[in-house]
XYZ file of C-alpha atoms in Angstrom:
557
model
C -37.384 71.733 -22.015
C -33.658 71.418 -22.449
C -31.993 69.723 -19.454
C -28.912 71.279 -17.869
C -26.438 69.057 -15.946
C -23.879 70.381 -13.528
C -21.056 68.065 -12.470
C -19.114 69.137 -9.443
C -15.675 67.578 -8.922
C -14.801 66.687 -5.337
C -11.682 68.899 -5.367
C -13.605 72.073 -6.303
C -15.112 74.039 -3.484
C -17.826 76.366 -4.793
C -20.194 77.839 -2.303
C -23.247 77.606 -4.529
C -22.680 73.957 -5.528
C -25.469 71.620 -4.378
C -24.449 69.219 -1.610
C -24.858 65.459 -1.603
C -24.397 64.617 2.083
C -25.966 61.133 1.858
C -23.785 60.084 -1.073
C -26.660 58.901 -3.247
C -25.498 60.787 -6.333
C -28.415 63.297 -6.171
C -28.125 66.815 -4.834
C -29.830 67.244 -1.492
C -33.276 68.842 -1.651
C -33.893 67.989 -5.300
C -37.066 65.994 -5.862
C -38.005 66.707 -9.466
C -36.424 64.191 -11.838
C -36.143 66.786 -14.596
C -33.900 68.931 -12.509
C -31.630 66.223 -10.935
C -28.071 67.257 -10.307
C -25.741 64.245 -10.061
C -22.776 64.460 -7.738
C -19.982 61.842 -8.100
C -19.458 60.394 -4.586
C -16.085 60.853 -2.965
C -16.273 57.200 -1.752
C -18.262 55.149 -4.294
C -20.128 52.092 -2.949
C -21.189 48.787 -4.458
C -22.793 45.451 -3.552
C -21.784 41.791 -3.375
C -24.512 39.222 -3.967
C -25.100 35.566 -4.852
C -27.180 32.468 -4.183
C -26.319 29.441 -2.014
C -27.566 25.945 -2.959
C -26.837 22.326 -2.084
C -25.486 19.872 -4.687
C -29.058 19.008 -5.659
C -29.545 22.697 -6.527
C -31.942 23.256 -3.643
C -31.717 26.642 -1.835
C -29.918 26.765 1.493
C -31.456 29.314 3.806
C -29.792 30.856 6.868
C -26.308 30.185 5.533
C -23.765 32.572 7.004
C -22.062 34.992 4.601
C -19.051 36.957 5.857
C -17.213 39.468 3.688
C -13.618 40.453 4.331
C -12.026 43.402 2.542
C -8.377 42.955 1.728
C -7.444 46.573 2.343
C -7.585 48.196 5.777
C -10.961 49.611 6.700
C -12.513 51.064 9.842
C -15.951 49.739 8.928
C -17.542 46.863 10.773
C -17.358 43.367 9.198
C -19.920 42.723 6.516
C -22.148 39.796 7.523
C -25.546 38.502 6.504
C -27.564 35.309 6.059
C -29.229 33.832 3.012
C -32.985 34.088 2.669
C -35.445 31.296 1.969
C -34.386 31.253 -1.687
C -30.704 31.048 -0.736
C -30.009 34.602 -1.911
C -27.811 37.131 -0.154
C -26.633 40.708 -0.735
C -24.080 42.837 1.069
C -24.418 46.581 0.371
C -22.195 49.647 0.817
C -19.022 47.795 -0.152
C -16.265 50.251 -1.168
C -15.759 50.343 -4.939
C -12.606 48.688 -6.274
C -12.311 46.411 -3.234
C -10.811 42.947 -3.469
C -13.168 40.992 -1.234
C -13.149 37.520 0.303
C -16.605 36.023 0.818
C -16.847 33.105 3.268
C -20.058 31.075 3.029
C -20.781 28.439 5.671
C -23.598 26.428 7.183
C -23.572 23.730 9.835
C -23.424 20.300 8.218
C -22.047 21.652 4.926
C -18.644 22.430 3.486
C -17.354 25.990 3.739
C -16.661 27.872 0.510
C -14.442 30.918 0.129
C -14.787 33.085 -2.958
C -12.831 36.115 -4.075
C -14.267 38.917 -6.191
C -13.602 42.510 -7.173
C -16.222 45.208 -6.691
C -16.103 47.401 -9.836
C -14.387 50.765 -9.309
C -17.322 52.440 -11.113
C -19.643 51.619 -8.239
C -21.924 54.562 -7.520
C -20.975 56.450 -10.684
C -23.121 57.052 -13.747
C -25.173 55.041 -14.448
C -26.300 54.465 -10.895
C -26.139 50.955 -9.282
C -23.707 49.419 -11.791
C -21.226 48.397 -9.098
C -22.588 44.934 -8.209
C -20.119 42.043 -7.785
C -22.232 38.918 -8.280
C -20.660 35.731 -6.953
C -23.096 33.549 -8.882
C -24.757 30.333 -7.768
C -22.768 28.639 -4.995
C -23.170 24.880 -4.357
C -22.055 23.384 -1.013
C -21.668 19.667 -0.318
C -23.229 18.093 2.738
C -20.712 16.790 5.308
C -22.662 14.158 7.211
C -21.085 10.965 5.858
C -17.974 8.845 6.366
C -15.557 7.047 4.049
C -13.068 4.272 4.860
C -9.767 3.166 3.361
C -7.496 0.195 4.092
C -3.889 1.273 4.540
C -1.150 -1.298 3.947
C 2.617 -1.010 3.721
C 4.431 -2.236 0.589
C 4.930 -5.563 2.389
C 1.162 -5.902 2.848
C 1.222 -5.309 6.603
C -1.745 -3.246 7.854
C -0.593 0.268 8.792
C -2.137 0.033 12.245
C -2.170 3.297 14.177
C -1.139 5.357 11.152
C -2.163 9.020 11.351
C -3.986 9.884 8.140
C -5.541 13.013 6.679
C -8.255 13.243 4.058
C -9.124 16.219 1.887
C -12.444 16.191 0.045
C -12.051 18.627 -2.828
C -13.672 20.507 -4.367
C -16.408 20.419 -1.741
C -18.147 23.441 -3.207
C -18.296 25.295 -6.498
C -19.691 28.396 -8.185
C -21.598 28.594 -11.452
C -23.516 31.094 -13.578
C -20.899 33.696 -12.817
C -19.725 36.047 -15.512
C -17.583 38.260 -13.291
C -14.245 37.919 -11.583
C -15.280 35.564 -8.769
C -13.205 32.443 -8.066
C -13.831 29.926 -5.299
C -12.060 27.271 -3.278
C -13.706 24.729 -1.009
C -12.212 21.706 0.745
C -13.031 19.574 3.764
C -9.959 18.300 5.636
C -10.292 15.771 8.472
C -7.912 13.409 10.258
C -8.213 9.930 11.752
C -6.086 7.011 12.952
C -6.066 3.546 11.389
C -7.291 0.632 13.490
C -5.384 -2.594 14.163
C -6.121 -3.877 10.651
C -5.111 -0.647 8.947
C -8.666 0.554 8.266
C -9.013 4.312 8.679
C -12.488 5.877 8.773
C -13.016 9.589 8.188
C -16.225 11.090 9.579
C -18.076 14.333 8.773
C -17.000 14.384 5.140
C -18.971 14.623 1.886
C -20.221 11.288 0.609
C -18.947 10.135 -2.808
C -22.345 11.006 -4.305
C -22.056 14.586 -3.004
C -18.630 15.119 -4.541
C -19.593 13.372 -7.774
C -22.382 15.897 -8.313
C -19.818 18.705 -8.257
C -18.904 17.681 -11.793
C -15.738 18.843 -13.491
C -12.898 16.967 -15.185
C -9.552 15.820 -13.756
C -8.471 17.773 -10.686
C -11.609 19.891 -11.011
C -13.777 16.813 -10.416
C -14.900 15.934 -6.916
C -12.662 13.447 -5.145
C -10.417 12.677 -2.189
C -6.736 13.227 -1.469
C -5.183 11.029 1.217
C -2.021 11.742 3.211
C -0.419 9.433 5.761
C 2.274 10.346 8.266
C 5.392 8.140 8.236
C 4.654 4.896 10.059
C 6.902 2.248 11.622
C 4.537 -0.700 11.940
C 7.124 -3.284 13.017
C 8.779 -0.917 15.517
C 12.292 -1.495 14.219
C 13.088 2.222 14.139
C 12.788 2.449 10.344
C 9.819 4.027 8.595
C 8.051 1.363 6.547
C 5.960 3.720 4.449
C 4.323 7.105 4.207
C 3.198 9.636 1.632
C -0.005 10.246 -0.221
C -2.172 8.574 -2.799
C -3.220 9.939 -6.165
C -6.576 11.682 -6.178
C -9.330 9.148 -5.593
C -12.273 9.825 -7.856
C -15.585 10.192 -6.030
C -17.307 8.744 -9.102
C -15.155 5.594 -8.844
C -15.974 5.131 -5.175
C -19.618 5.640 -5.956
C -19.445 2.997 -8.697
C -17.331 0.347 -6.967
C -18.160 0.848 -3.306
C -17.209 3.152 -0.470
C -13.789 1.750 0.406
C -10.446 1.207 -1.271
C -7.136 -0.460 -0.474
C -4.323 2.089 -0.348
C -0.876 0.576 -0.715
C 1.443 3.205 0.687
C 4.816 3.817 -0.901
C 8.039 2.882 0.805
C 10.419 5.786 1.485
C 12.338 6.440 -1.735
C 15.324 8.544 -2.729
C 15.249 8.157 -6.493
C 12.174 10.277 -7.175
C 10.342 7.308 -8.685
C 6.855 6.062 -7.992
C 5.035 2.813 -7.610
C 3.539 1.233 -10.688
C -0.191 0.697 -10.831
C -1.828 -2.698 -11.141
C -5.185 -3.214 -12.790
C -7.662 -6.013 -12.268
C -7.830 -8.442 -9.357
C -4.303 -8.798 -8.028
C -2.358 -9.529 -4.876
C -0.664 -6.130 -4.713
C 1.007 -6.162 -1.291
C 2.456 -8.976 0.796
C 5.467 -9.793 2.947
C 5.862 -13.040 0.965
C 6.871 -11.707 -2.484
C 7.321 -15.203 -3.922
C 3.517 -15.332 -4.142
C 3.767 -12.806 -6.984
C 6.621 -14.529 -8.799
C 6.132 -14.994 -12.544
C 8.732 -16.779 -14.655
C 9.704 -14.474 -17.532
C 11.695 -15.119 -20.723
C 15.409 -14.378 -20.550
C 14.995 -11.408 -22.902
C 12.390 -9.738 -20.724
C 13.858 -6.579 -19.070
C 11.927 -7.339 -15.874
C 13.322 -10.860 -15.511
C 16.117 -9.908 -13.077
C 13.730 -7.931 -10.868
C 11.200 -10.770 -10.877
C 13.873 -13.359 -10.005
C 14.651 -11.435 -6.812
C 11.135 -12.166 -5.567
C 11.916 -15.841 -5.085
C 15.149 -15.371 -3.109
C 14.841 -16.947 0.354
C 16.129 -13.840 2.146
C 13.297 -11.787 0.610
C 10.748 -14.264 1.912
C 11.782 -14.356 5.558
C 8.860 -14.117 7.983
C 9.706 -13.473 11.628
C 8.571 -16.159 14.092
C 5.095 -15.266 15.318
C 4.594 -12.649 12.586
C 1.492 -13.047 10.416
C 1.567 -13.261 6.640
C -0.050 -10.160 5.173
C -2.127 -10.090 2.016
C -3.426 -6.923 0.355
C -5.684 -7.357 -2.681
C -6.495 -4.716 -5.300
C -10.187 -5.498 -4.894
C -12.252 -6.786 -1.982
C -12.357 -10.565 -1.716
C -15.730 -12.293 -1.756
C -16.686 -13.239 1.785
C -15.410 -16.682 2.813
C -13.846 -17.216 -0.633
C -10.195 -17.010 0.418
C -8.714 -20.497 0.649
C -5.244 -20.564 2.209
C -3.233 -23.793 2.551
C 0.069 -23.926 4.433
C 2.243 -27.010 3.939
C 5.626 -28.264 5.023
C 8.653 -28.200 2.722
C 7.563 -31.409 1.012
C 3.994 -30.317 0.360
C 2.726 -33.412 2.105
C 1.394 -32.122 5.397
C -1.131 -29.318 5.933
C -0.274 -27.036 8.849
C -2.672 -25.035 11.013
C -3.352 -21.536 9.716
C -5.697 -18.845 11.075
C -7.216 -16.563 8.402
C -8.411 -13.122 9.519
C -10.061 -10.673 7.071
C -10.335 -6.911 7.561
C -13.726 -5.199 7.723
C -13.342 -4.018 4.118
C -12.417 -7.468 2.779
C -9.284 -6.464 0.883
C -6.690 -7.105 3.603
C -6.068 -10.490 5.196
C -3.652 -11.835 7.779
C -2.595 -15.487 7.899
C -1.217 -16.655 11.235
C 0.533 -20.054 11.346
C 0.567 -22.055 14.556
C 3.930 -21.054 16.031
C 4.617 -24.509 17.491
C 4.597 -25.987 13.967
C 7.043 -23.494 12.433
C 10.817 -23.887 12.734
C 13.297 -21.139 11.969
C 15.265 -21.414 8.738
C 12.961 -23.957 7.109
C 10.784 -23.591 4.050
C 6.980 -23.602 4.100
C 4.670 -23.513 1.087
C 1.590 -21.352 0.584
C -1.291 -21.939 -1.803
C -3.982 -19.252 -2.126
C -7.297 -19.102 -3.954
C -9.568 -16.035 -3.867
C -12.591 -14.625 -5.670
C -13.021 -10.920 -6.439
C -16.101 -9.413 -4.837
C -16.329 -6.979 -7.779
C -16.490 -9.200 -10.855
C -16.128 -12.789 -9.629
C -12.609 -13.243 -11.004
C -10.963 -16.302 -9.439
C -7.189 -16.404 -9.056
C -4.626 -18.669 -7.416
C -1.174 -17.878 -6.064
C 1.663 -20.192 -5.031
C 4.740 -19.246 -3.081
C 6.906 -20.096 -0.128
C 8.424 -18.414 2.897
C 11.126 -19.154 5.434
C 10.750 -18.570 9.146
C 13.452 -16.298 10.543
C 14.142 -12.892 12.060
C 16.339 -10.809 9.718
C 17.989 -9.207 12.765
C 19.146 -12.525 14.282
C 20.611 -14.835 11.612
C 21.306 -18.402 12.732
C 24.625 -20.112 11.947
C 24.480 -23.065 9.599
C 24.386 -26.409 11.403
C 23.533 -30.025 10.638
C 20.075 -30.890 11.944
C 20.345 -34.606 11.188
C 22.130 -37.233 9.119
C 20.115 -40.403 8.537
C 20.367 -43.400 6.286
C 17.552 -45.343 4.664
C 17.626 -49.120 4.774
C 17.387 -50.687 1.348
C 15.303 -53.652 0.313
C 18.369 -55.849 0.601
C 21.142 -56.041 3.141
C 21.104 -56.154 6.896
C 18.640 -54.064 8.884
C 20.457 -51.582 11.123
C 23.559 -51.722 8.930
C 24.649 -49.208 6.314
C 25.071 -51.337 3.218
C 26.501 -50.356 -0.168
C 23.922 -48.649 -2.368
C 21.878 -47.310 0.537
C 20.976 -43.623 0.747
C 22.211 -41.078 3.299
C 20.157 -37.901 3.774
C 21.867 -34.845 5.284
C 19.532 -32.113 6.555
C 20.735 -28.668 7.621
C 18.985 -26.483 10.196
C 18.074 -24.053 7.397
C 17.830 -23.869 3.642
C 20.947 -23.423 1.571
C 20.760 -21.811 -1.864
C 23.245 -23.323 -4.323
C 24.355 -21.728 -7.578
C 22.705 -23.137 -10.721
C 25.860 -25.093 -11.601
C 25.882 -26.832 -8.231
C 22.790 -28.804 -9.142
C 24.773 -30.743 -11.762
C 28.327 -30.241 -10.468
C 29.158 -31.950 -7.178
C 31.121 -29.591 -4.953
C 30.121 -30.501 -1.385
C 32.249 -33.146 0.278
C 31.149 -35.587 2.976
C 33.275 -37.935 5.019
C 31.975 -40.961 6.923
C 34.075 -41.901 9.925
C 33.641 -45.275 11.625
C 36.365 -46.110 14.097
C 39.640 -45.720 12.247
C 38.013 -45.913 8.814
C 37.166 -42.795 6.752
C 35.500 -42.687 3.348
C 34.756 -39.626 1.175
C 31.673 -38.939 -0.924
C 30.170 -36.227 -3.108
C 26.918 -34.697 -1.906
C 24.010 -33.472 -4.055
C 21.283 -30.925 -3.149
C 17.820 -32.490 -3.123
C 15.029 -29.982 -3.343
C 11.630 -31.549 -2.661
C 9.824 -33.314 -4.053
C 12.423 -35.697 -5.454
C 11.752 -38.782 -7.538
C 15.140 -40.227 -6.618
C 15.059 -43.709 -5.167
C 16.692 -42.263 -2.062
C 13.490 -40.344 -1.288
C 10.743 -41.904 -3.382
C 8.783 -38.649 -3.444
C 7.178 -38.979 -6.851
C 4.159 -36.865 -5.906
C 3.048 -34.384 -3.291
C -0.325 -34.191 -1.624
C -0.694 -30.460 -2.276
C 0.155 -28.692 -5.573
C 3.135 -26.649 -4.341
C 5.289 -24.775 -6.867
C 8.228 -27.185 -6.845
C 9.399 -26.051 -10.294
C 10.175 -22.406 -9.570
C 11.205 -22.610 -5.921
C 13.488 -25.656 -5.803
C 16.849 -23.889 -5.728
C 16.869 -23.429 -1.948
C 16.779 -26.591 0.106
C 17.797 -27.870 3.516
C 18.286 -31.437 2.215
C 21.321 -33.003 0.590
C 22.003 -36.670 -0.165
C 24.585 -39.158 -1.300
C 24.719 -42.916 -1.813
C 27.003 -45.190 0.156
C 28.759 -46.690 -2.827
C 26.800 -49.232 -4.837
C 25.842 -52.851 -4.689
C 28.988 -53.729 -6.604
C 31.328 -51.363 -4.715
C 33.919 -52.675 -2.276
C 32.661 -50.417 0.578
C 32.150 -52.596 3.620
C 28.879 -52.533 5.583
C 28.934 -50.322 8.659
C 27.145 -51.168 11.875
C 25.399 -47.879 12.659
C 23.846 -49.160 15.895
C 27.252 -48.894 17.549
C 26.714 -45.133 17.693
C 30.231 -44.205 16.689
C 29.541 -43.480 13.007
C 29.799 -39.810 12.138
C 29.378 -37.744 8.963
C 31.341 -34.564 8.342
C 30.587 -32.069 5.567
C 33.238 -29.778 4.130
C 32.409 -26.634 2.114
C 35.981 -26.005 0.936
C 35.268 -27.146 -2.603
C 31.568 -26.346 -2.378
C 32.180 -22.615 -2.723
C 33.351 -20.947 -5.909
C 36.484 -18.814 -5.985
C 34.214 -15.936 -6.973
C 32.630 -14.494 -3.768
C 29.587 -13.338 -5.750
C 28.759 -16.990 -6.357
C 28.992 -18.104 -2.736
C 26.119 -20.237 -1.612
C 23.724 -18.502 0.760
C 22.041 -19.431 3.995
C 18.375 -18.678 4.628
C 19.403 -15.264 5.970
C 21.241 -14.348 2.782
C 24.703 -14.759 4.298
C 27.458 -16.597 2.441
C 28.506 -19.991 3.735
C 32.232 -19.564 4.473
C 34.439 -21.887 2.454
C 36.083 -22.941 5.745
C 32.792 -24.325 7.100
C 33.074 -27.909 8.348
C 30.162 -29.529 10.184
C 29.829 -32.950 11.809
C 26.957 -35.050 13.211
C 26.281 -38.711 14.141
C 24.656 -41.004 11.572
C 21.336 -42.540 12.629
C 18.697 -44.720 11.009
C 15.684 -43.088 9.300
């Protein structure tokens, strides 16, 4: 029998045309398939479906699925739950709709997917209007991850407000349609006193690693930190965000990482990365000093790290150490010595919970402002057993309160001959300032500091030399030090100067120092260069004025 089809357009009103009041595409009252009359619905409908799984590809039942239609609609919200197999379907969705599907379940990340329901929904052939989201995988959010936050100076960013985004925390697969998804978990937390910030209710590294993908599409963490002023001087020490932290890396190397935050910048540049086991952040930059050849373009920048003013540590402030890898427990050896490297000073070593941040606290009663102290470090990487040593020095002083240069003492050293208690020709006089003074390189070989000894009505002038410790000069007899301080690279700045009272054959008469009226005056008039850029500096980086003249009594060592 030849079939006859009658198609009735919605705009034509013909009294004898079959009605399709239920919108199923079949004329009402028709039951015989051979005589079906198809009516194109005025408002075609479609479906949105998919399957929800965890990252181990196991079905998630009773997950909530909420559909939002971008265009205005008077219909109730579309909602459903997944079945035991993780499947869901939302029916009677208007054809051509741009829909947002929100999939959520307690203890898992939320995923939002967009899709388009085909405009042919409900037309011939019937039921071809399905928008299939595909297989949706959600990460479990029942874990925590920790990071150590340090400023560029190595100081723990205590109290810093931080935010962590785990992304992507969900994904879709096996989808050949128009669906696209986004899924992130964003939480916030504050760093503790040692700069360790712990984020709870986030996907574990293993969860994100199973998401797969390459580059930004791979599972990982983004970290943001609000600007922080850790030393409360009114200036932000650091802020910003870190590059994406690979979940696979955290899974391989452990669940924590040291994050060295960037200092505020205005040049658009970024911090360089350091590989291997390194001391990457500290408020004593001389510890990272490396002597480079003159032709090396980084030489000038590296030389700045040993300047005294860059190595000032405020009285009572700890020394901060931030390592690129956790340090093996109890493997950090820290030795603090005096300027001569002969006496070990008390030092309290405190590690963070994650083992990559340490604070060293000297005994305040043993530290004097303006003077130099040496540090020797030895540490073992907890990752690969690499052992490294660092040597450096720091000066005690608050950058906000520079101290004027003064003479701390002027003493003489009795020789093996002559009269005890009398300054005899050839004997050594040691002049010590209350802080280190940094001479220009030429000053080491060119005498420019004058000293005058006054005894009664007699005055005698001498030339004074800087004497950075240790010194093998007879005046000091410091041929060795007890601890292996870096006396080669850090000997420009010194608080000690010396000169010899004539010689055994000189006509200078002996001076009875016990009388108490012998004084030594130093004059910087010829000590300074005519070029202000070459002025000698105090510990606080200030130039010593060429008009400086200081005087103190001479005593016996």
